[in-house]
Tab-separated table of N, CA, C and O in Angstrom:
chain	number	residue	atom	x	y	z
A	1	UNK	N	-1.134	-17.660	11.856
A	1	UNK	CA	-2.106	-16.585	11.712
A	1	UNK	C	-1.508	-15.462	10.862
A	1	UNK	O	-0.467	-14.904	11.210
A	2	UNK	N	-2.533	-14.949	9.132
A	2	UNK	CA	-1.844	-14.184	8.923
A	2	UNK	C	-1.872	-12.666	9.431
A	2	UNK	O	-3.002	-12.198	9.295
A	3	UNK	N	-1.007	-11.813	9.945
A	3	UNK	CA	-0.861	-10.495	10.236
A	3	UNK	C	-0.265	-9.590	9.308
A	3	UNK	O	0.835	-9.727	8.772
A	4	UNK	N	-1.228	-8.478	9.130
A	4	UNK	CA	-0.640	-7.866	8.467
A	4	UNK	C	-0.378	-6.059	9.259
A	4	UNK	O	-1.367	-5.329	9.196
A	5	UNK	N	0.326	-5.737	9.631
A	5	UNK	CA	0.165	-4.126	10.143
A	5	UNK	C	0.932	-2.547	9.804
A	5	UNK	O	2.096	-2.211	10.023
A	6	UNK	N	0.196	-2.033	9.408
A	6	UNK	CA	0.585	-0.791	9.083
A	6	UNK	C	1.393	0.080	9.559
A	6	UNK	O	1.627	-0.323	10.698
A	7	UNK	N	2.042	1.157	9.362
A	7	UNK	CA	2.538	1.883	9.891
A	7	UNK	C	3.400	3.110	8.975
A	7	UNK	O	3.621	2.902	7.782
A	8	UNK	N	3.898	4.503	9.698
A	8	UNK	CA	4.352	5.310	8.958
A	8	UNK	C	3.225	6.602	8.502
A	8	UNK	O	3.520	7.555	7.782
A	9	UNK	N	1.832	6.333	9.150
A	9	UNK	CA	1.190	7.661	8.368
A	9	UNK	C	1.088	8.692	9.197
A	9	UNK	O	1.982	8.706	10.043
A	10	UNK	N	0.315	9.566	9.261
A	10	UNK	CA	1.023	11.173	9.644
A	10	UNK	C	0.248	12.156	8.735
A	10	UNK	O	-0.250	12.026	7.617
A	11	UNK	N	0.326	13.219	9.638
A	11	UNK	CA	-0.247	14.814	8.906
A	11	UNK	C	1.297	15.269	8.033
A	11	UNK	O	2.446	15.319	8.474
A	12	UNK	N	0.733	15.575	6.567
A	12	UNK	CA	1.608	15.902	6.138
A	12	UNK	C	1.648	17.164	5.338
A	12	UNK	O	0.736	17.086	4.515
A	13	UNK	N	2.136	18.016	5.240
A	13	UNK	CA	2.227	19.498	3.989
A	13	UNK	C	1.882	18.911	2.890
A	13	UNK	O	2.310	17.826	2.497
A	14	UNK	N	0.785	19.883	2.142
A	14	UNK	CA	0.724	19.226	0.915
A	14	UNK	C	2.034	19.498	-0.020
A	14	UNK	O	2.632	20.561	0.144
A	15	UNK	N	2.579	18.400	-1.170
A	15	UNK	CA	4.263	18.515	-1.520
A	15	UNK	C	5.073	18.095	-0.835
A	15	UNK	O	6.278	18.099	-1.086
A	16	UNK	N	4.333	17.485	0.549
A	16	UNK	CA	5.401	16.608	1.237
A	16	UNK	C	5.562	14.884	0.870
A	16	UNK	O	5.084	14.238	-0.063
A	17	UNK	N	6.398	14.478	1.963
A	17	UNK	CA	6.593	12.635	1.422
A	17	UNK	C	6.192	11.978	2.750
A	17	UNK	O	6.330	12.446	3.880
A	18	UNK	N	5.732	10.943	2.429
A	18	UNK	CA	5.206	9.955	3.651
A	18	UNK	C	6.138	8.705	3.503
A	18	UNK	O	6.631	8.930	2.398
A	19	UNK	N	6.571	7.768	3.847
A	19	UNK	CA	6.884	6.201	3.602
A	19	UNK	C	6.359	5.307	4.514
A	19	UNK	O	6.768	5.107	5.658
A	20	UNK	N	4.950	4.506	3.657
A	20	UNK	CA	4.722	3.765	4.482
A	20	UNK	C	4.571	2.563	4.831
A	20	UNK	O	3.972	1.915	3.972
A	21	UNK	N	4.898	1.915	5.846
A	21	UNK	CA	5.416	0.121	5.864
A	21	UNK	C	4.080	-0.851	6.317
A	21	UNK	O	3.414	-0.498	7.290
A	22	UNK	N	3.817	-1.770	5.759
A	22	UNK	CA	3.201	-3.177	5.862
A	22	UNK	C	3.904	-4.317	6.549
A	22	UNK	O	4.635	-5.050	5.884
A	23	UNK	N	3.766	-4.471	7.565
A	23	UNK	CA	4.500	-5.952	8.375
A	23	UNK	C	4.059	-7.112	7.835
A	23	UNK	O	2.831	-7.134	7.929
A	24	UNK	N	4.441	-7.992	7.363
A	24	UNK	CA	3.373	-9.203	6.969
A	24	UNK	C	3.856	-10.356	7.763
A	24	UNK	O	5.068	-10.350	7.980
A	25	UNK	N	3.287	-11.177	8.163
A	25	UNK	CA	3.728	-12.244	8.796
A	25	UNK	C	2.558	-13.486	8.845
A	25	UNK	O	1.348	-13.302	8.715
A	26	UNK	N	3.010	-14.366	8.993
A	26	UNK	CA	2.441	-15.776	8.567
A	26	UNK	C	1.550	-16.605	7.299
A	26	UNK	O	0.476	-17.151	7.048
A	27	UNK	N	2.476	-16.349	6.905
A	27	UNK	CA	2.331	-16.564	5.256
A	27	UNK	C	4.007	-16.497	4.293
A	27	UNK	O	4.809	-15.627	4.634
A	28	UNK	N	4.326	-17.335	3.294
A	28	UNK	CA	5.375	-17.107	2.647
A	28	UNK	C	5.202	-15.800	1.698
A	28	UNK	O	4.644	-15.811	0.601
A	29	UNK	N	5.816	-14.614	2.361
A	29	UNK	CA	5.546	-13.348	1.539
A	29	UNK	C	5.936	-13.267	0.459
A	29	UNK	O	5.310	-12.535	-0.308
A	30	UNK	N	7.370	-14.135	-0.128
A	30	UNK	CA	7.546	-14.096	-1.680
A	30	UNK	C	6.476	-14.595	-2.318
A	30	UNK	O	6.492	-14.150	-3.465
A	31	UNK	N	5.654	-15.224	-2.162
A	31	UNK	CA	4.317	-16.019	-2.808
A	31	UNK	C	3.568	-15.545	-3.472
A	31	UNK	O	3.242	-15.893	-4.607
A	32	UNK	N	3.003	-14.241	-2.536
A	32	UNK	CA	1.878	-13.848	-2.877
A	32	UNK	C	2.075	-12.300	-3.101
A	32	UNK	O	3.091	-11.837	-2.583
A	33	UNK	N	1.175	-11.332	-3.868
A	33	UNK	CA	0.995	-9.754	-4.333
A	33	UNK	C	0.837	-9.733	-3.192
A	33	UNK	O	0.516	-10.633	-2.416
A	34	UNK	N	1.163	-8.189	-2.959
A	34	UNK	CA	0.561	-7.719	-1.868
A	34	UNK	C	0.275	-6.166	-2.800
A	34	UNK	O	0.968	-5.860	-3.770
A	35	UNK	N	-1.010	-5.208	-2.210
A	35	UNK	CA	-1.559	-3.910	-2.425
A	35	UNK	C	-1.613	-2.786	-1.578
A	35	UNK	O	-1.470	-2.893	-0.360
A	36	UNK	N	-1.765	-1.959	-2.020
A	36	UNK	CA	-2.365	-0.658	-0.685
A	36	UNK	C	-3.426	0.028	-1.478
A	36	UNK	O	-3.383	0.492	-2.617
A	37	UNK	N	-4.544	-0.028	-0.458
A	37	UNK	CA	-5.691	0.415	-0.912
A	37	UNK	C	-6.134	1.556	0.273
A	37	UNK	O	-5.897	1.668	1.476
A	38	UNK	N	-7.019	2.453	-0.871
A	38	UNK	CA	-7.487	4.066	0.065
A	38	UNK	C	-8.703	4.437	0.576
A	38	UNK	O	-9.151	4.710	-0.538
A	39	UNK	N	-9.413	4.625	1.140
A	39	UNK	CA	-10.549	4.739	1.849
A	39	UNK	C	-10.570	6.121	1.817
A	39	UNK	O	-10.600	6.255	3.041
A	40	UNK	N	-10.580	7.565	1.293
A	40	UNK	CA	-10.788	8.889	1.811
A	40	UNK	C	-11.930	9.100	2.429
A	40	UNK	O	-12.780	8.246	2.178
A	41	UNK	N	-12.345	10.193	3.369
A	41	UNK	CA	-13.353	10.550	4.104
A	41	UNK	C	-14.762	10.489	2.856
A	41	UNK	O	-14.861	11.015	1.748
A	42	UNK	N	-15.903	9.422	3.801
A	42	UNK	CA	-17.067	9.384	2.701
A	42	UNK	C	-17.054	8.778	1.553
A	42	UNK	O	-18.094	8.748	0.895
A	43	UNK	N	-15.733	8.095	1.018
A	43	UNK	CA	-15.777	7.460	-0.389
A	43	UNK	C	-15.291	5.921	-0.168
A	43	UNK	O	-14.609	5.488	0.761
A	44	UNK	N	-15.764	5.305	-1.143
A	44	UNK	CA	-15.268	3.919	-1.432
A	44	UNK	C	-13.574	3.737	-1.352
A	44	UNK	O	-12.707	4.593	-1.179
A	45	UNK	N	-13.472	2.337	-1.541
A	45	UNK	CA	-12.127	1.963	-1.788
A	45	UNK	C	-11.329	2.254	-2.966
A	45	UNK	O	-11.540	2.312	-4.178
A	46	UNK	N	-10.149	2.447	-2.040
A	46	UNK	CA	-9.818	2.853	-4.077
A	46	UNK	C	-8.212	1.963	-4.098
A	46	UNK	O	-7.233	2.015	-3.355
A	47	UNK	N	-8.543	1.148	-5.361
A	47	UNK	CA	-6.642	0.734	-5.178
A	47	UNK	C	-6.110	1.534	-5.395
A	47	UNK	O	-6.681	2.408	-6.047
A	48	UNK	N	-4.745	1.735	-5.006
A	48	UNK	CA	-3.503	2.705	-5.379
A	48	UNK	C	-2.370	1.839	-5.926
A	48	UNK	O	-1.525	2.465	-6.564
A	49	UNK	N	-2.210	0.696	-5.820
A	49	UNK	CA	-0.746	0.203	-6.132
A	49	UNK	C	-0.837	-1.498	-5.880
A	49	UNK	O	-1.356	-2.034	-4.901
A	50	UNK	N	-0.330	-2.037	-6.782
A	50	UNK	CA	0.407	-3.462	-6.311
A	50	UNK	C	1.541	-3.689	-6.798
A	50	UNK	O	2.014	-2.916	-7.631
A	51	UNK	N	2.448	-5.192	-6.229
A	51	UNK	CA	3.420	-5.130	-6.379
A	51	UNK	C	3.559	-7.042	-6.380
A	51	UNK	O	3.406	-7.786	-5.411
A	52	UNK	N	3.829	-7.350	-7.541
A	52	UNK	CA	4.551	-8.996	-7.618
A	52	UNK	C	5.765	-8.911	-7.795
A	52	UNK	O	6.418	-8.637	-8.802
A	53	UNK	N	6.165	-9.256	-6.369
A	53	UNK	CA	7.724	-9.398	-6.220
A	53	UNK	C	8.391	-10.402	-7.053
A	53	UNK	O	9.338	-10.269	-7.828
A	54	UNK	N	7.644	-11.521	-6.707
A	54	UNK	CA	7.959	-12.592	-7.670
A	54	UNK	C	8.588	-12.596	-9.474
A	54	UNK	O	9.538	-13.204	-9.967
A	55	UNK	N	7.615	-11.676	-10.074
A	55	UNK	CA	8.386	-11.533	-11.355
A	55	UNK	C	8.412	-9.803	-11.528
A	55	UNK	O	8.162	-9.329	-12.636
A	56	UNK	N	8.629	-9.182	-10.725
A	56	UNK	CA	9.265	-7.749	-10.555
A	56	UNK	C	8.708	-7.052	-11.529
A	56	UNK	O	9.238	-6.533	-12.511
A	57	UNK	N	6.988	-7.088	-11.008
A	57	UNK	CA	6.401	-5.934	-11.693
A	57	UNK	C	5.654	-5.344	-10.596
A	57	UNK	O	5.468	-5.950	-9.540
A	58	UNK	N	5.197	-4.106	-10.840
A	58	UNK	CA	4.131	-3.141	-10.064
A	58	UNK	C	3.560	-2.539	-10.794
A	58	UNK	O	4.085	-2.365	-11.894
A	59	UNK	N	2.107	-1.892	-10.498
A	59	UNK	CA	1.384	-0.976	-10.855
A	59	UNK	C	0.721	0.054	-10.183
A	59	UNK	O	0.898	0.102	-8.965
A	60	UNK	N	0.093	0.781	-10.635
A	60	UNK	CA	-0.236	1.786	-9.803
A	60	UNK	C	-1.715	2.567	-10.691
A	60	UNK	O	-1.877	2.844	-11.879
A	61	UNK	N	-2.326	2.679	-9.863
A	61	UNK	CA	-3.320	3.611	-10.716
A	61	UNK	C	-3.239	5.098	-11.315
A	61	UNK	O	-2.750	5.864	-10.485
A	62	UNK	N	-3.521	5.608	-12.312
A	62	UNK	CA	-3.414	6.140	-12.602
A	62	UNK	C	-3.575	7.787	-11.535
A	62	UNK	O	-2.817	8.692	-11.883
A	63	UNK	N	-4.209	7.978	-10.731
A	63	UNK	CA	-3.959	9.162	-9.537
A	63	UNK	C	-2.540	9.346	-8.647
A	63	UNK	O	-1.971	10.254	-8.042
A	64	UNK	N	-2.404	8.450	-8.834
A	64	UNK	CA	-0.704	7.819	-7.977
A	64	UNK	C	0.504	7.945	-8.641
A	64	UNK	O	1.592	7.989	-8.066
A	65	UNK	N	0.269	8.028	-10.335
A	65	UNK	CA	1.525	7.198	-10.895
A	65	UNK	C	2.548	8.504	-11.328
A	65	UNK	O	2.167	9.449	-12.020
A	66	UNK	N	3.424	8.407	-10.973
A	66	UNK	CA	4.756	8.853	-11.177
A	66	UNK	C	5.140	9.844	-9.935
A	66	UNK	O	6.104	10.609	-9.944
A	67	UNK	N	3.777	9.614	-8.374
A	67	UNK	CA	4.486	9.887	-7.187
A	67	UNK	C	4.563	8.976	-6.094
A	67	UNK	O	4.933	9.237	-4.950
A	68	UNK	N	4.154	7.811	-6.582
A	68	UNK	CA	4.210	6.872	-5.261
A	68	UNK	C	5.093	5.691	-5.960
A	68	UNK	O	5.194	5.645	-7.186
A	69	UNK	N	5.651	4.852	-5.208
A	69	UNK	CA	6.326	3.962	-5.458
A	69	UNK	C	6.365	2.679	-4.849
A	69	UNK	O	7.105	2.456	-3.891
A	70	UNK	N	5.803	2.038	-5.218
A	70	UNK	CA	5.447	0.859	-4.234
A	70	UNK	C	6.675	-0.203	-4.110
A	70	UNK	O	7.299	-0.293	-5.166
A	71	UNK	N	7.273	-1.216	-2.815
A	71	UNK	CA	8.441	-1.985	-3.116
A	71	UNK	C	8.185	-2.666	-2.133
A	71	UNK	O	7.267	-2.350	-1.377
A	72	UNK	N	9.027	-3.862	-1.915
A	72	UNK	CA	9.248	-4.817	-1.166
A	72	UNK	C	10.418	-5.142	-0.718
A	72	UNK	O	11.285	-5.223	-1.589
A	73	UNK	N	10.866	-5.445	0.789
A	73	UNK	CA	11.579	-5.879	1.341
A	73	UNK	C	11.947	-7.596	1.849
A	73	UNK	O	12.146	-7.835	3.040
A	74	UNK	N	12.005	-8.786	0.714
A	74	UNK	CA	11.762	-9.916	1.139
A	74	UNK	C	12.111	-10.643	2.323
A	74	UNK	O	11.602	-11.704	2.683
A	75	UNK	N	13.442	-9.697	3.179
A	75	UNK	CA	13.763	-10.321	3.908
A	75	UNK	C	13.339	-10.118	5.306
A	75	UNK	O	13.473	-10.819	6.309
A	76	UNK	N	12.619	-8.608	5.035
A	76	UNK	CA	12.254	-8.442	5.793
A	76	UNK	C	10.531	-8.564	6.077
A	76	UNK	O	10.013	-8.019	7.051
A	77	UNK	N	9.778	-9.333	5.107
A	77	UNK	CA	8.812	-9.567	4.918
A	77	UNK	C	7.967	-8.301	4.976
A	77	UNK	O	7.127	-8.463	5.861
A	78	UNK	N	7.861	-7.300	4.492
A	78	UNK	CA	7.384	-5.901	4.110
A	78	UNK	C	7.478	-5.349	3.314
A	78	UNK	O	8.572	-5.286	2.752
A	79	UNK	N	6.304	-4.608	2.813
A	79	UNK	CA	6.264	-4.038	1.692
A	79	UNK	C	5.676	-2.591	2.161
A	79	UNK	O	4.898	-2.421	3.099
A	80	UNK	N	6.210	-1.596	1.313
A	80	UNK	CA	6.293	-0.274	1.332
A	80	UNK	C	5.704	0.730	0.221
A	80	UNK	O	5.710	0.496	-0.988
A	81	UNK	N	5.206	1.860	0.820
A	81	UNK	CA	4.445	2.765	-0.269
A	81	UNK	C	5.123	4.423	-0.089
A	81	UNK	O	4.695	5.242	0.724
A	82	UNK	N	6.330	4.672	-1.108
A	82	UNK	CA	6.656	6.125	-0.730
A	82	UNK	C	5.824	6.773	-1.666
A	82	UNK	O	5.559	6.427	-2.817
A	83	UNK	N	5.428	7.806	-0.997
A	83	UNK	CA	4.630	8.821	-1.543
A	83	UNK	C	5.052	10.119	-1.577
A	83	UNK	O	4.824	10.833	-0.600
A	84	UNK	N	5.801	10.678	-2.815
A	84	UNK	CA	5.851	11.995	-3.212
A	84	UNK	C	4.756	12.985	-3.076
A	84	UNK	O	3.576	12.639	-3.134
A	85	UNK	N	5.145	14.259	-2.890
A	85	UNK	CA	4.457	14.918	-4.070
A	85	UNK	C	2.818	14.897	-3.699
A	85	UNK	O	1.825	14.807	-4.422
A	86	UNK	N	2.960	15.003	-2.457
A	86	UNK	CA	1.600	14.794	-1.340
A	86	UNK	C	0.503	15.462	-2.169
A	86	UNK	O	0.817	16.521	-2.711
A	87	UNK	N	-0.573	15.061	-2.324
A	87	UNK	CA	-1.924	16.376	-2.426
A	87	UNK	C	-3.179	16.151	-1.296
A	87	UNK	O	-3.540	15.128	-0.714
A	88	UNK	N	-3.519	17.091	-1.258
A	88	UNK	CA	-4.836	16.884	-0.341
A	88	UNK	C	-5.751	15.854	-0.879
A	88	UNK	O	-6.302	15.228	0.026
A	89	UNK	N	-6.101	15.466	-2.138
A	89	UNK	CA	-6.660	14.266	-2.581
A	89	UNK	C	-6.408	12.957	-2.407
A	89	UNK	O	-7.108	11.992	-2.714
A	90	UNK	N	-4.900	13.017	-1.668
A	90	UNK	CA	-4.440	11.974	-1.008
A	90	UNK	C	-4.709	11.359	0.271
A	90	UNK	O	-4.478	10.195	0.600
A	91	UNK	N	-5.524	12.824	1.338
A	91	UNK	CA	-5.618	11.936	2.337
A	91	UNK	C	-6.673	10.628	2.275
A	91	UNK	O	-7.537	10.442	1.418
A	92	UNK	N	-6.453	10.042	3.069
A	92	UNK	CA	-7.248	8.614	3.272
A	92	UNK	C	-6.541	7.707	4.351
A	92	UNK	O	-5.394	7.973	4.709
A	93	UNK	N	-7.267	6.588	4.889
A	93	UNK	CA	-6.761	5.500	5.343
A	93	UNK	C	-6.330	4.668	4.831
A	93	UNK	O	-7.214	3.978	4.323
A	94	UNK	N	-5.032	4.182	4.604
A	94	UNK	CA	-4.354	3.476	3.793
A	94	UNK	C	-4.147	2.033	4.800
A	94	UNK	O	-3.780	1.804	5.952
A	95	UNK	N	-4.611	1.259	3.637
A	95	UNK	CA	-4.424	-0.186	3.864
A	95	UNK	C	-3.706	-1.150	2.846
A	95	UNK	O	-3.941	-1.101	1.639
A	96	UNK	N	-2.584	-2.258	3.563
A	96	UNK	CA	-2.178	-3.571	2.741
A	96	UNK	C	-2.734	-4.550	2.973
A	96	UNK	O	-3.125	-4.985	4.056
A	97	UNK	N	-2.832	-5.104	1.637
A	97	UNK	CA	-3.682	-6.387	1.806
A	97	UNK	C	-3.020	-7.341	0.751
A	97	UNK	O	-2.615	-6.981	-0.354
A	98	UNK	N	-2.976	-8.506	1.220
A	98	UNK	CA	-2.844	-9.731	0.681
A	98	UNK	C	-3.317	-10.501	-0.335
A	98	UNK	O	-4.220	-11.263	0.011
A	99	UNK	N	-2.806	-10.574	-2.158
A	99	UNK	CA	-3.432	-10.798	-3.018
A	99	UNK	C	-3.591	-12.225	-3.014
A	99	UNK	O	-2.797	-12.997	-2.477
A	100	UNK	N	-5.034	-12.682	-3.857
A	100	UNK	CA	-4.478	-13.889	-4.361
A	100	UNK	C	-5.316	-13.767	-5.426
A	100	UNK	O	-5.827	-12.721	-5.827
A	101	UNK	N	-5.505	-15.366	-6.082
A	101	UNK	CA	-5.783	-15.481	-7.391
A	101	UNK	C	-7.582	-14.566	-7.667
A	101	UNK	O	-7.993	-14.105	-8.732
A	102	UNK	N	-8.195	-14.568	-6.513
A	102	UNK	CA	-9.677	-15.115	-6.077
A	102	UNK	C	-9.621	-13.556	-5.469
A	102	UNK	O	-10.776	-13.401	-5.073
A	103	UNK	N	-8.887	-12.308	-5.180
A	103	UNK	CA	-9.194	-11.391	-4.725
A	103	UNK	C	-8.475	-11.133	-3.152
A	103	UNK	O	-8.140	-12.203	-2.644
A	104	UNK	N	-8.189	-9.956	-2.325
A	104	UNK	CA	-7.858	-9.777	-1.577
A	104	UNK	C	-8.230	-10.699	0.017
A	104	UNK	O	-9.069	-10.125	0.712
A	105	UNK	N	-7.762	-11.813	0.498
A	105	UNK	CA	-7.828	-12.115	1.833
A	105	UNK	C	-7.677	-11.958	3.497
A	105	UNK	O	-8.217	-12.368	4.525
A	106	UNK	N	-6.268	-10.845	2.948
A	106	UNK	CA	-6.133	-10.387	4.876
A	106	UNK	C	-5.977	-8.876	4.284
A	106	UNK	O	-5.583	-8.599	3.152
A	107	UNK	N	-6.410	-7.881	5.393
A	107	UNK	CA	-6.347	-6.672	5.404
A	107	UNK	C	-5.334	-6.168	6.271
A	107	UNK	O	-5.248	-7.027	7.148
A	108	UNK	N	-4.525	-5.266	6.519
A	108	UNK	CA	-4.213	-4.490	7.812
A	108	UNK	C	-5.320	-3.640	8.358
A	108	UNK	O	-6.474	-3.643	7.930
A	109	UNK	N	-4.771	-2.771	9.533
A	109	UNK	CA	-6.047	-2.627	10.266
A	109	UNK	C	-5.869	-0.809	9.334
A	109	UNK	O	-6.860	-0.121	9.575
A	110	UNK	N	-5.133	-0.305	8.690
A	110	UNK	CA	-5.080	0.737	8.169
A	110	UNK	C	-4.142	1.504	8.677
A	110	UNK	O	-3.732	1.256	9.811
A	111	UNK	N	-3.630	2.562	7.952
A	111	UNK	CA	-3.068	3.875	8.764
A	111	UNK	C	-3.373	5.279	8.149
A	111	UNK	O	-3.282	5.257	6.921
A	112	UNK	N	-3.742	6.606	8.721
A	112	UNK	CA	-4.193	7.627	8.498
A	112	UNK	C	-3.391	8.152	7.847
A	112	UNK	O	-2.226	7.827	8.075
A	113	UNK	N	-3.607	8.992	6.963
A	113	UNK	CA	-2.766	10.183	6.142
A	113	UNK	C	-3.208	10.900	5.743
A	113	UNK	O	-3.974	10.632	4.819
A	114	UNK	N	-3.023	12.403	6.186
A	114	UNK	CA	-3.912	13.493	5.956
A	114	UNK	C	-2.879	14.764	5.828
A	114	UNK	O	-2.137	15.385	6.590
A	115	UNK	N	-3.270	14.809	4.342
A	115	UNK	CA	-2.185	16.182	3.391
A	115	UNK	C	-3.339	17.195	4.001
A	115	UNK	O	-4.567	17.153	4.081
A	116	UNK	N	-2.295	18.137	4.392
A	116	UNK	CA	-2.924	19.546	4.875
A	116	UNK	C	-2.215	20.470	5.295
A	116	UNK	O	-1.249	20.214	6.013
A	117	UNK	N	-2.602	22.026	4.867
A	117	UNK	CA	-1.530	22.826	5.606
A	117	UNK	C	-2.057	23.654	6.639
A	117	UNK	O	-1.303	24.354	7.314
């Protein structure tokens, strides 16, 4: 069964840092992308980041890029999202999910993050 679960989010100062972890389990995690995607209050999904471990690239959308950092831990089957450089446009429910060729298959159940002072 695959699992995927979140963890690490939190009220944070805006200009502060969050780091937050994805558990993945049952599935070969070198295999496949994995993402974190944002839900803010009232709005659609929004990607923020992926990451193919496999041939050691990532991306990030352009709202994100040059304060979040997305990475992977293979051995520990987790993947991670540090986030600089907090803004209030950041809060949202942040979710990892499981790429494949055909589009996202397992979700986590999310975790909250809410920049505020």
């Amino acid at each position: 069964e695959v699992q995927l679960v979140e963890s690490g989010g939190g009220l944070v100062q805006p200009g502060g840092s969050l780091r937050l972890s994805c558990a993945a389990s049952g599935f070969t995690f070198d295999d496949y992308a994995m993402s974190w995607v944002r839900q803010a209050p009232g709005k659609g999904l929004e990607w923020v980041s992926s990451i193919y471990s496999y041939i050691s690239r990532t991306y990030y959308a352009d709202s994100v890029k040059g304060r979040f950092t997305i990475s992977t831990d293979n051995a520990k089957n987790t993947v991670y999202l540090q986030m600089n450089s907090l803004k209030s446009e950041d809060t949202a429910v942040y979710y990892c999910a499981k790429l494949t060729t055909v589009g996202y298959d397992y979700w986590g159940q999310g975790t909250q993050v809410t920049v505020s002072s």
